[in-house]
Amino acid sequence: KAGVTQTPRYLIKTRGQQVTLSCSPISGHRSVSWYQQTPGQGLQFLFEYFSETQRNKGNFPGRFSGRQFSNSRSEMNVSTLELGDSALYLCASSSHIAGSTDTQYFGPGTRLTVL
Amino acid sequence: GNSVTQMEGPVTLSEEAFLTINCTYTATGYPSLFWYVQYPGEGLQLLLKATKADDKGSNKGFEATYRKETTSFHLEKGSVQVSDSAVYFCALSEEVGDMRFGAGTRLTVKP
C-alpha cells in the first residue's frame, strides 16, 4: 500500500505571499491531520479533516486554513506568509472513526522557507 | 490540557549499549501512547504504540510499557545500533486527529 504523499517537498516563498500544500492519504484512510514542525516549537497540531469536514483545530491564526476533498486528499493554505512560517509541514492520515483514537501515518513533509 | 514531556537530548551511546528515553504525560482521560522516529530529511515513522494501561508496545527491539500509575511510557532497547541514530518522539492521542508530541530526543550511536 502506498504511503502518505506530500507535494511539493520543498518551497521557497517571500513574505506576504500565499502557499498551498497538498497531501494524499493512504488509500482507505479518511482522516487527514496537519502539523507544523519547527526547531523552536517542535511539532504542533494545525487541524484535522474527516469526510471533508474540519473536526479539530489547533491554536494557529486564521491565515492557516485547509480543506479536504471527496477523495480524502487534503490541502492546506497559508496566506500572507511571515518569516516565522518557515517550517516542515507534515501531513498524517488515519482510518479514524469518530469517538476513537487511531494510529497516524506521516508523510515526508513539505519544507517551506519564507524569505 | 494534554501534554508530553520527554527526556532532553542529545543522547550519545556506543553501539550495543542499553537505551532508555524517558517520557511522561499529562492527560485528562485515557489516551493512546506512541513512539515515533524521525530520520534526517524524512517524516515521522511509527515505532510502537500502546492503547491502554499495562500494554507493552514493541518493534525492532524497542519496547515501552504504558504505566498509568506513573503516567510514563519510557522507550528502551537492549542493544542499540548505529542505524538507530535518529530523533525519537513520544506522543499521546486522546482526541480525534490531535496528537500531542514531546520535544524529541536526538540519539546518536557511535561505532
Short mmCIF file of C-alpha atoms in Angstrom, two decimals:
data_model
loop_
_atom_site.label_atom_id
_atom_site.label_comp_id
_atom_site.label_asym_id
_atom_site.label_seq_id
_atom_site.Cartn_x
_atom_site.Cartn_y
_atom_site.Cartn_z
CA LYS A 1 0.00 0.00 0.00
CA ALA A 2 1.42 3.40 -0.90
CA GLY A 3 2.15 5.70 1.99
CA VAL A 4 1.16 9.29 2.59
CA THR A 5 2.46 11.57 -0.12
CA GLN A 6 3.01 15.30 0.10
CA THR A 7 3.74 17.78 -2.63
CA PRO A 8 5.80 19.73 -3.16
CA ARG A 9 8.69 18.56 -0.99
CA TYR A 10 10.34 21.97 -0.92
CA LEU A 11 9.03 25.50 -1.37
CA ILE A 12 10.61 28.92 -1.18
CA LYS A 13 8.32 31.94 -0.87
CA THR A 14 8.64 35.56 0.15
CA ARG A 15 6.84 37.39 2.91
CA GLY A 16 3.29 38.36 2.07
CA GLN A 17 2.77 35.60 -0.48
CA GLN A 18 0.44 32.68 -0.01
CA VAL A 19 1.13 28.97 -0.41
CA THR A 20 -0.84 25.77 -0.89
CA LEU A 21 0.45 22.38 0.20
CA SER A 22 -1.06 19.08 -0.84
CA CYS A 23 -1.43 15.74 0.90
CA SER A 24 -2.68 12.39 -0.40
CA PRO A 25 -3.51 9.95 2.41
CA ILE A 26 -3.06 6.21 2.47
CA SER A 27 -5.76 4.54 0.38
CA GLY A 28 -8.86 3.97 2.50
CA HIS A 29 -7.89 6.48 5.17
CA ARG A 30 -10.46 9.21 5.63
CA SER A 31 -8.81 11.32 8.30
CA VAL A 32 -6.03 13.77 7.49
CA SER A 33 -4.19 15.85 10.07
CA TRP A 34 -1.64 18.61 9.55
CA TYR A 35 1.27 19.54 11.79
CA GLN A 36 3.91 22.25 11.79
CA GLN A 37 7.42 21.30 12.90
CA THR A 38 9.96 23.97 13.86
CA PRO A 39 13.17 23.79 15.91
CA GLY A 40 11.77 26.23 18.47
CA GLN A 41 8.19 25.00 18.91
CA GLY A 42 8.55 21.35 17.95
CA LEU A 43 5.57 19.56 16.46
CA GLN A 44 2.31 21.45 16.70
CA PHE A 45 -1.13 20.33 15.58
CA LEU A 46 -2.79 22.53 12.97
CA PHE A 47 -6.10 20.84 12.11
CA GLU A 48 -7.77 17.58 11.21
CA TYR A 49 -10.26 16.73 8.48
CA PHE A 50 -12.59 13.79 8.12
CA SER A 51 -15.06 13.34 5.29
CA GLU A 52 -14.44 16.89 4.07
CA THR A 53 -15.22 18.42 7.49
CA GLN A 54 -12.78 20.01 9.90
CA ARG A 55 -13.25 18.15 13.18
CA ASN A 56 -10.47 19.58 15.28
CA LYS A 57 -8.26 22.64 15.18
CA GLY A 58 -5.07 23.70 16.93
CA ASN A 59 -4.05 27.11 18.10
CA PHE A 60 -2.98 28.81 14.89
CA PRO A 61 -4.12 32.11 13.34
CA GLY A 62 -6.75 32.23 10.64
CA ARG A 63 -4.04 32.63 7.99
CA PHE A 64 -3.72 28.87 8.20
CA SER A 65 -6.60 27.04 6.58
CA GLY A 66 -7.29 23.72 4.99
CA ARG A 67 -9.78 21.63 3.16
CA GLN A 68 -10.41 18.05 2.22
CA PHE A 69 -11.82 16.70 -1.00
CA SER A 70 -14.23 13.84 -1.56
CA ASN A 71 -11.31 11.50 -2.38
CA SER A 72 -9.79 12.34 1.07
CA ARG A 73 -6.93 14.32 -0.43
CA SER A 74 -6.25 17.45 1.58
CA GLU A 75 -4.70 20.84 1.05
CA MET A 76 -3.55 23.43 3.49
CA ASN A 77 -3.15 27.08 2.68
CA VAL A 78 -1.12 29.75 4.40
CA SER A 79 -1.87 33.32 3.41
CA THR A 80 0.20 36.46 3.99
CA LEU A 81 3.32 34.47 4.78
CA GLU A 82 5.57 35.55 7.63
CA LEU A 83 9.20 34.63 8.29
CA GLY A 84 8.05 32.57 11.27
CA ASP A 85 6.01 30.31 9.00
CA SER A 86 9.23 28.70 7.78
CA ALA A 87 8.87 25.11 8.90
CA LEU A 88 8.42 21.49 7.93
CA TYR A 89 4.71 20.85 7.37
CA LEU A 90 3.71 17.28 7.99
CA CYS A 91 0.54 15.56 6.95
CA ALA A 92 -0.70 12.39 8.61
CA SER A 93 -3.55 10.06 7.74
CA SER A 94 -5.50 7.51 9.73
CA SER A 95 -8.63 5.44 9.42
CA HIS A 96 -10.09 7.39 12.34
CA ILE A 97 -13.57 6.68 13.41
CA ALA A 98 -15.31 9.34 15.49
CA GLY A 99 -15.09 8.61 19.20
CA SER A 100 -11.90 6.56 18.97
CA THR A 101 -8.19 7.16 18.64
CA ASP A 102 -6.08 5.56 15.97
CA THR A 103 -2.54 5.48 14.68
CA GLN A 104 -1.47 8.31 12.41
CA TYR A 105 0.86 7.65 9.49
CA PHE A 106 3.01 10.53 8.37
CA GLY A 107 4.17 11.76 5.01
CA PRO A 108 7.72 13.02 4.34
CA GLY A 109 6.69 16.65 4.79
CA THR A 110 6.93 19.87 2.82
CA ARG A 111 9.82 22.12 3.77
CA LEU A 112 8.63 25.74 3.46
CA THR A 113 11.17 28.55 3.56
CA VAL A 114 9.91 32.12 3.75
CA LEU A 115 12.40 34.83 2.75
CA GLY B 1 -4.57 20.21 28.66
CA ASN B 2 -2.85 17.10 27.44
CA SER B 3 0.92 17.23 27.15
CA VAL B 4 4.03 15.10 26.86
CA THR B 5 7.42 15.66 28.50
CA GLN B 6 10.36 13.67 27.30
CA MET B 7 13.99 13.46 28.21
CA GLU B 8 16.07 16.16 26.64
CA GLY B 9 18.92 15.16 24.42
CA PRO B 10 21.10 14.78 22.75
CA VAL B 11 21.91 11.26 23.81
CA THR B 12 25.14 9.68 22.59
CA LEU B 13 25.78 5.97 23.08
CA SER B 14 28.21 3.39 21.86
CA GLU B 15 26.97 0.53 19.72
CA GLU B 16 25.41 -2.30 21.78
CA ALA B 17 24.73 -0.01 24.76
CA PHE B 18 21.39 0.00 26.57
CA LEU B 19 19.00 2.80 25.69
CA THR B 20 16.34 4.47 27.83
CA ILE B 21 14.48 7.60 26.77
CA ASN B 22 12.09 8.83 29.44
CA CYS B 23 8.60 10.04 28.62
CA THR B 24 5.86 11.20 30.96
CA TYR B 25 2.46 12.53 30.07
CA THR B 26 -0.44 14.57 31.39
CA ALA B 27 -3.91 13.70 30.19
CA THR B 28 -7.46 14.18 31.36
CA GLY B 29 -8.67 10.77 30.21
CA TYR B 30 -7.21 7.58 28.81
CA PRO B 31 -5.00 8.40 25.84
CA SER B 32 -3.21 6.13 23.46
CA LEU B 33 0.58 6.49 23.64
CA PHE B 34 3.08 6.33 20.80
CA TRP B 35 6.75 6.48 19.96
CA TYR B 36 7.68 7.85 16.57
CA VAL B 37 11.14 8.05 14.99
CA GLN B 38 12.36 10.65 12.51
CA TYR B 39 15.41 10.12 10.32
CA PRO B 40 17.13 13.12 8.71
CA GLY B 41 15.07 14.68 5.94
CA GLU B 42 12.11 12.39 6.49
CA GLY B 43 8.72 12.41 8.12
CA LEU B 44 7.79 10.53 11.27
CA GLN B 45 7.60 6.76 11.31
CA LEU B 46 5.56 4.91 13.89
CA LEU B 47 7.86 2.85 16.09
CA LEU B 48 5.38 1.39 18.58
CA LYS B 49 2.19 2.16 20.43
CA ALA B 50 0.07 1.16 23.43
CA THR B 51 -3.60 1.87 23.83
CA LYS B 52 -4.32 1.06 27.48
CA ALA B 53 -2.66 0.77 30.87
CA ASP B 54 -0.08 -2.03 31.24
CA ASP B 55 0.06 -2.59 27.48
CA LYS B 56 3.57 -3.11 26.14
CA GLY B 57 4.38 -1.90 22.64
CA SER B 58 7.37 -3.41 20.88
CA ASN B 59 9.05 -3.22 17.49
CA LYS B 60 12.59 -3.74 16.10
CA GLY B 61 13.94 -4.45 19.59
CA PHE B 62 12.40 -1.30 21.10
CA GLU B 63 9.88 -1.60 23.93
CA ALA B 64 7.71 0.73 26.01
CA THR B 65 5.11 -0.03 28.68
CA TYR B 66 2.07 2.16 29.37
CA ARG B 67 2.28 2.91 33.10
CA LYS B 68 -0.81 4.71 34.32
CA GLU B 69 0.33 4.89 37.95
CA THR B 70 3.45 6.84 36.99
CA THR B 71 1.97 8.38 33.79
CA SER B 72 5.00 7.19 31.88
CA PHE B 73 5.87 5.48 28.61
CA HIS B 74 9.65 5.10 28.63
CA LEU B 75 11.37 3.78 25.50
CA GLU B 76 14.01 1.07 25.92
CA LYS B 77 16.28 -1.00 23.73
CA GLY B 78 18.75 -3.55 24.99
CA SER B 79 21.46 -3.09 22.36
CA VAL B 80 21.48 -0.07 20.05
CA GLN B 81 22.97 0.01 16.56
CA VAL B 82 24.43 2.84 14.51
CA SER B 83 21.32 2.65 12.33
CA ASP B 84 19.17 3.63 15.34
CA SER B 85 20.59 7.15 15.23
CA ALA B 86 17.58 9.43 14.77
CA VAL B 87 15.22 11.72 16.67
CA TYR B 88 12.62 9.95 18.83
CA PHE B 89 9.27 11.50 19.71
CA CYS B 90 6.88 10.40 22.41
CA ALA B 91 3.25 11.27 21.68
CA LEU B 92 -0.25 10.88 23.02
CA SER B 93 -3.62 10.99 21.37
CA GLU B 94 -6.91 11.36 23.14
CA GLU B 95 -8.93 13.49 20.77
CA VAL B 96 -9.63 12.63 17.20
CA GLY B 97 -6.77 13.67 14.92
CA ASP B 98 -4.99 15.69 17.62
CA MET B 99 -1.69 14.12 18.57
CA ARG B 100 0.48 15.85 21.18
CA PHE B 101 4.21 15.37 20.87
CA GLY B 102 7.16 15.69 23.18
CA ALA B 103 10.09 17.88 22.15
CA GLY B 104 12.02 14.97 20.69
CA THR B 105 15.25 13.30 21.77
CA ARG B 106 18.14 13.09 19.35
CA LEU B 107 20.04 9.81 19.64
CA THR B 108 23.50 9.31 18.15
CA VAL B 109 25.03 5.84 18.25
CA LYS B 110 28.78 5.62 17.63
CA PRO B 111 30.51 2.51 16.30
#
